[in-house]
Amino acid sequence: MKYTLRTPKGSIDKTGKRTEFRNQILDETIAICEQHDAVCIETPILERSEILHNRYGPSHNNKIYKVCNQGGELLSLRYDLTVPFARYVCQNGKNPIKRYQFGNVYRRLEWKSPFSGRSSEFMQCDFDIAGEY
């Protein structure tokens, strides 16, 4: 069987100067976040679909990637970092808290052109404050 070796639409391999520049930006941003007493909290890439559904408005529901685990539970790739953090705060009662997170997020794209330049996977950075300071 012959395979076409390419990345899926909306994704690219990142190497060399692109990753070096990204890492430099991440290091500088982390230093700034920590100067403001923020802690790093990383939420999972997968969330239960009910957590993400209708949190971004009905027009965005079709842009969320959905998968089913072996147990039949409907899961979604995170659409952003804020809603998973809100779930974390409610689940763990962490309040007040300052946090930062870097992570890839995923959005299904409607492809009008294969050369639209839009990406379905991209890195997002959040700095959130929950509670009163």
Coordinates of N, CA and C in Angstrom, one line a residue:
M1 N 0.8 -1.2 0.0 CA 0.0 0.0 0.0 C 0.9 1.2 0.0
K2 N 0.5 2.2 -0.8 CA 1.3 3.5 -0.9 C 0.6 4.5 0.0
Y3 N 1.4 5.3 0.7 CA 0.9 6.3 1.5 C 1.4 7.7 1.0
T4 N 0.6 8.7 1.1 CA 1.0 10.0 0.8 C 1.6 10.6 2.1
L5 N 2.8 11.0 2.1 CA 3.4 11.5 3.4 C 3.3 13.0 3.4
R6 N 2.4 13.5 4.2 CA 2.2 14.9 4.4 C 1.4 15.1 5.7
T7 N 1.5 16.3 6.2 CA 0.7 16.7 7.4 C -0.7 16.8 7.0
P8 N -1.6 16.7 8.0 CA -3.1 16.9 7.7 C -3.3 18.4 7.4
K9 N -4.3 18.7 6.6 CA -4.7 20.1 6.3 C -4.7 20.9 7.6
G10 N -4.2 22.1 7.6 CA -4.2 23.0 8.8 C -3.2 22.7 9.8
S11 N -2.2 21.9 9.4 CA -1.1 21.6 10.4 C 0.2 21.6 9.6
I12 N 1.3 21.9 10.4 CA 2.6 22.0 9.8 C 3.6 21.4 10.8
D13 N 4.8 21.0 10.3 CA 5.9 20.6 11.1 C 6.6 21.9 11.5
K14 N 7.1 22.0 12.7 CA 7.8 23.2 13.1 C 9.2 22.8 13.5
T15 N 10.2 23.4 12.9 CA 11.6 23.1 13.1 C 12.5 24.3 13.1
G16 N 13.7 24.2 13.5 CA 14.7 25.2 13.3 C 14.4 26.5 13.9
K17 N 14.6 27.6 13.1 CA 14.4 29.0 13.6 C 13.0 29.2 14.2
R18 N 12.0 28.6 13.6 CA 10.6 28.8 14.0 C 10.5 28.3 15.5
T19 N 11.1 27.2 15.8 CA 11.0 26.7 17.2 C 11.9 27.4 18.1
E20 N 13.1 27.8 17.7 CA 14.0 28.6 18.5 C 13.3 29.9 18.9
F21 N 12.7 30.6 17.9 CA 12.1 31.9 18.2 C 10.9 31.7 19.2
R22 N 10.1 30.6 18.9 CA 8.9 30.3 19.8 C 9.4 30.1 21.2
N23 N 10.5 29.3 21.4 CA 11.0 29.0 22.7 C 11.6 30.2 23.4
Q24 N 12.2 31.1 22.7 CA 12.7 32.3 23.3 C 11.5 33.2 23.8
I25 N 10.4 33.3 23.0 CA 9.2 34.0 23.4 C 8.6 33.4 24.7
L26 N 8.5 32.0 24.7 CA 8.0 31.3 25.8 C 8.8 31.6 27.1
D27 N 10.1 31.5 27.0 CA 11.0 31.7 28.2 C 10.8 33.1 28.7
E28 N 10.7 34.1 27.8 CA 10.5 35.5 28.3 C 9.1 35.7 28.9
T29 N 8.1 35.1 28.3 CA 6.8 35.2 28.8 C 6.6 34.5 30.2
I30 N 7.2 33.4 30.3 CA 7.2 32.7 31.6 C 7.8 33.5 32.7
A31 N 8.9 34.1 32.4 CA 9.6 35.0 33.4 C 8.7 36.1 33.8
I32 N 8.0 36.7 32.9 CA 7.1 37.8 33.2 C 5.9 37.3 34.1
C33 N 5.4 36.2 33.7 CA 4.2 35.6 34.5 C 4.7 35.3 35.9
E34 N 5.9 34.8 36.1 CA 6.3 34.4 37.4 C 6.7 35.6 38.2
Q35 N 7.1 36.7 37.6 CA 7.3 38.0 38.3 C 6.1 38.5 38.9
H36 N 4.9 38.1 38.3 CA 3.6 38.5 38.9 C 3.0 37.4 39.7
D37 N 3.8 36.5 40.2 CA 3.4 35.4 41.1 C 2.4 34.4 40.5
A38 N 2.4 34.3 39.2 CA 1.6 33.3 38.6 C 2.2 31.9 38.7
V39 N 1.4 30.9 38.8 CA 1.9 29.5 38.7 C 1.5 28.9 37.4
C40 N 2.2 27.9 37.0 CA 1.9 27.2 35.8 C 0.9 26.0 36.1
I41 N -0.2 26.0 35.5 CA -1.2 24.9 35.6 C -1.5 24.5 34.2
E42 N -1.2 23.2 33.9 CA -1.5 22.6 32.6 C -2.7 21.7 32.7
T43 N -3.7 22.1 31.9 CA -4.9 21.3 31.8 C -4.8 20.3 30.6
P44 N -5.5 19.2 30.6 CA -5.4 18.2 29.6 C -5.8 18.7 28.2
I45 N -5.2 18.1 27.2 CA -5.6 18.4 25.8 C -7.1 17.9 25.6
L46 N -7.5 16.8 26.2 CA -8.8 16.3 26.0 C -9.7 16.7 27.2
E47 N -10.9 17.1 26.9 CA -11.9 17.5 28.0 C -13.1 16.7 27.6
R48 N -14.0 16.5 28.6 CA -15.3 15.9 28.4 C -16.1 16.8 27.5
S49 N -16.7 16.3 26.4 CA -17.3 17.2 25.5 C -18.4 18.1 26.1
E50 N -19.1 17.6 27.1 CA -20.1 18.4 27.8 C -19.5 19.7 28.4
I51 N -18.3 19.7 28.8 CA -17.6 20.9 29.4 C -17.5 21.9 28.3
L52 N -17.1 21.6 27.1 CA -16.8 22.5 26.0 C -18.1 22.9 25.2
H53 N -19.1 22.0 25.1 CA -20.2 22.3 24.2 C -21.0 23.5 24.7
N54 N -21.3 24.4 23.8 CA -22.1 25.6 24.0 C -21.4 26.7 24.9
R55 N -20.1 26.5 25.1 CA -19.3 27.5 25.9 C -18.8 28.7 25.1
Y56 N -18.8 28.5 23.8 CA -18.3 29.5 22.8 C -19.3 30.0 21.9
G57 N -20.6 29.7 22.1 CA -21.6 30.1 21.2 C -21.9 29.0 20.2
P58 N -23.2 28.9 19.7 CA -23.6 27.8 18.9 C -22.8 27.7 17.6
S59 N -22.4 28.8 17.0 CA -21.6 28.8 15.8 C -20.3 28.1 15.9
H60 N -19.8 28.0 17.1 CA -18.5 27.4 17.3 C -18.5 25.9 17.7
N61 N -19.7 25.3 18.0 CA -19.8 23.9 18.3 C -19.2 23.0 17.2
N62 N -19.5 23.4 16.0 CA -19.0 22.5 14.9 C -17.5 22.7 14.6
K63 N -16.8 23.6 15.3 CA -15.4 23.8 15.2 C -14.6 23.0 16.2
I64 N -15.3 22.3 17.1 CA -14.6 21.5 18.1 C -14.4 20.1 17.7
Y65 N -13.2 19.6 17.7 CA -12.9 18.2 17.4 C -13.4 17.3 18.5
K66 N -14.1 16.3 18.1 CA -14.7 15.3 19.0 C -14.2 13.9 18.8
V67 N -13.9 13.2 19.8 CA -13.4 11.8 19.7 C -14.1 11.0 20.8
C68 N -14.1 9.7 20.6 CA -14.8 8.8 21.6 C -13.7 7.9 22.1
N69 N -13.7 7.8 23.5 CA -12.7 6.9 24.0 C -13.2 5.4 24.0
Q70 N -12.3 4.5 24.5 CA -12.7 3.1 24.4 C -13.9 2.8 25.2
G71 N -14.2 3.6 26.2 CA -15.4 3.3 27.1 C -16.7 4.0 26.5
G72 N -16.6 4.7 25.4 CA -17.7 5.3 24.8 C -18.0 6.7 25.2
E73 N -17.1 7.3 26.1 CA -17.3 8.6 26.6 C -16.9 9.6 25.5
L74 N -17.7 10.6 25.2 CA -17.4 11.6 24.2 C -16.5 12.7 24.8
L75 N -15.4 12.8 24.1 CA -14.3 13.8 24.5 C -14.1 14.8 23.4
S76 N -13.5 15.9 23.7 CA -13.1 16.9 22.7 C -11.7 17.4 22.9
L77 N -11.0 17.7 21.8 CA -9.8 18.4 21.9 C -10.0 19.8 22.4
R78 N -9.2 20.4 23.2 CA -9.5 21.7 23.8 C -9.5 22.7 22.7
Y79 N -10.5 23.6 22.8 CA -10.7 24.7 21.8 C -9.9 25.9 22.2
D80 N -9.8 26.1 23.5 CA -8.9 27.2 24.0 C -8.4 26.7 25.4
L81 N -7.8 27.6 26.1 CA -7.3 27.2 27.5 C -8.1 27.7 28.6
T82 N -9.0 28.7 28.3 CA -9.8 29.3 29.4 C -10.9 28.4 30.0
V83 N -11.7 27.8 29.2 CA -12.8 26.9 29.7 C -12.2 25.7 30.5
P84 N -11.1 25.0 30.0 CA -10.6 24.0 30.8 C -10.0 24.5 32.2
F85 N -9.5 25.8 32.2 CA -9.1 26.3 33.5 C -10.2 26.6 34.4
A86 N -11.3 27.1 33.8 CA -12.5 27.3 34.6 C -13.0 26.0 35.2
R87 N -13.0 24.9 34.5 CA -13.3 23.6 35.0 C -12.4 23.2 36.1
Y88 N -11.1 23.5 36.0 CA -10.1 23.2 37.0 C -10.4 23.9 38.3
V89 N -10.7 25.2 38.2 CA -11.0 26.0 39.4 C -12.2 25.5 40.1
C90 N -13.3 25.2 39.4 CA -14.5 24.7 40.0 C -14.3 23.4 40.6
Q91 N -13.6 22.5 39.9 CA -13.3 21.2 40.4 C -12.4 21.1 41.6
N92 N -11.4 22.0 41.7 CA -10.4 22.0 42.8 C -10.6 23.1 43.8
G93 N -11.5 24.0 43.6 CA -11.7 25.0 44.6 C -10.5 25.9 44.8
K94 N -9.7 26.1 43.8 CA -8.5 26.9 43.9 C -8.9 28.4 43.6
N95 N -8.9 29.2 44.7 CA -9.4 30.5 44.6 C -8.9 31.3 45.8
P96 N -8.2 32.4 45.7 CA -7.7 33.1 44.5 C -6.5 32.4 43.9
I97 N -6.3 32.6 42.6 CA -5.2 32.0 41.9 C -4.8 32.8 40.7
K98 N -3.5 32.9 40.5 CA -3.0 33.5 39.2 C -2.3 32.4 38.5
R99 N -2.6 32.2 37.3 CA -2.0 31.1 36.6 C -1.6 31.5 35.1
Y100 N -0.7 30.7 34.6 CA -0.4 30.9 33.2 C -0.3 29.5 32.6
Q101 N -0.5 29.4 31.3 CA -0.4 28.1 30.6 C -0.2 28.4 29.1
F102 N 0.7 27.6 28.6 CA 0.9 27.6 27.1 C 0.5 26.2 26.7
G103 N -0.2 26.1 25.6 CA -0.6 24.8 25.1 C -1.2 24.9 23.7
N104 N -1.2 23.8 23.0 CA -1.8 23.8 21.7 C -3.3 23.6 21.9
V105 N -4.0 24.3 21.0 CA -5.5 24.2 21.0 C -5.9 23.9 19.5
Y106 N -7.1 23.4 19.4 CA -7.5 22.8 18.1 C -8.9 23.3 17.7
R107 N -9.0 23.7 16.4 CA -10.2 24.2 15.9 C -10.4 23.6 14.5
R108 N -11.6 23.0 14.2 CA -11.9 22.5 12.9 C -12.1 23.7 12.0
L109 N -11.6 23.7 10.9 CA -11.7 24.8 9.9 C -12.6 24.4 8.8
E110 N -13.3 25.4 8.2 CA -14.1 25.2 7.0 C -13.1 25.6 5.9
W111 N -12.8 24.6 5.1 CA -11.8 24.9 4.0 C -12.4 25.4 2.7
K112 N -12.2 26.7 2.5 CA -12.6 27.3 1.2 C -11.5 27.2 0.2
S113 N -10.3 27.2 0.7 CA -9.1 27.1 -0.1 C -8.0 26.3 0.6
P114 N -7.4 25.4 0.0 CA -6.3 24.7 0.7 C -5.1 25.6 1.0
F115 N -5.1 26.8 0.5 CA -4.0 27.7 0.7 C -4.4 28.9 1.6
S116 N -5.4 28.7 2.4 CA -6.0 29.8 3.2 C -5.0 30.3 4.2
G117 N -4.0 29.5 4.6 CA -3.0 29.9 5.6 C -3.5 29.8 7.0
R118 N -4.7 29.3 7.2 CA -5.2 29.1 8.6 C -4.8 27.7 9.1
S119 N -4.6 27.7 10.4 CA -4.1 26.4 11.0 C -5.2 25.9 12.0
S120 N -5.3 24.6 12.0 CA -6.3 24.0 12.9 C -5.7 23.6 14.2
E121 N -4.4 23.8 14.3 CA -3.6 23.5 15.6 C -2.7 24.7 15.8
F122 N -2.8 25.4 16.9 CA -1.9 26.5 17.2 C -1.7 26.6 18.7
M123 N -0.7 27.3 19.1 CA -0.3 27.5 20.5 C -1.0 28.7 21.0
Q124 N -1.6 28.6 22.2 CA -2.2 29.7 22.9 C -1.5 29.9 24.2
C125 N -1.5 31.2 24.7 CA -1.0 31.5 26.0 C -2.1 32.2 26.8
D126 N -2.3 31.7 28.0 CA -3.3 32.3 28.9 C -2.6 32.8 30.2
F127 N -3.0 33.9 30.6 CA -2.7 34.4 32.0 C -4.0 34.7 32.6
D128 N -4.4 34.0 33.6 CA -5.7 34.1 34.2 C -5.6 34.4 35.7
I129 N -6.6 35.2 36.2 CA -6.7 35.5 37.6 C -8.1 35.1 38.0
A130 N -8.2 34.2 39.0 CA -9.5 33.7 39.5 C -9.6 34.2 41.0
G131 N -10.6 34.8 41.3 CA -10.8 35.3 42.7 C -10.3 36.7 42.8
E132 N -10.3 37.2 44.1 CA -9.9 38.6 44.3 C -8.5 38.7 44.8
Y133 N -7.8 39.7 44.4 CA -6.4 40.0 44.8 C -6.3 41.4 45.3

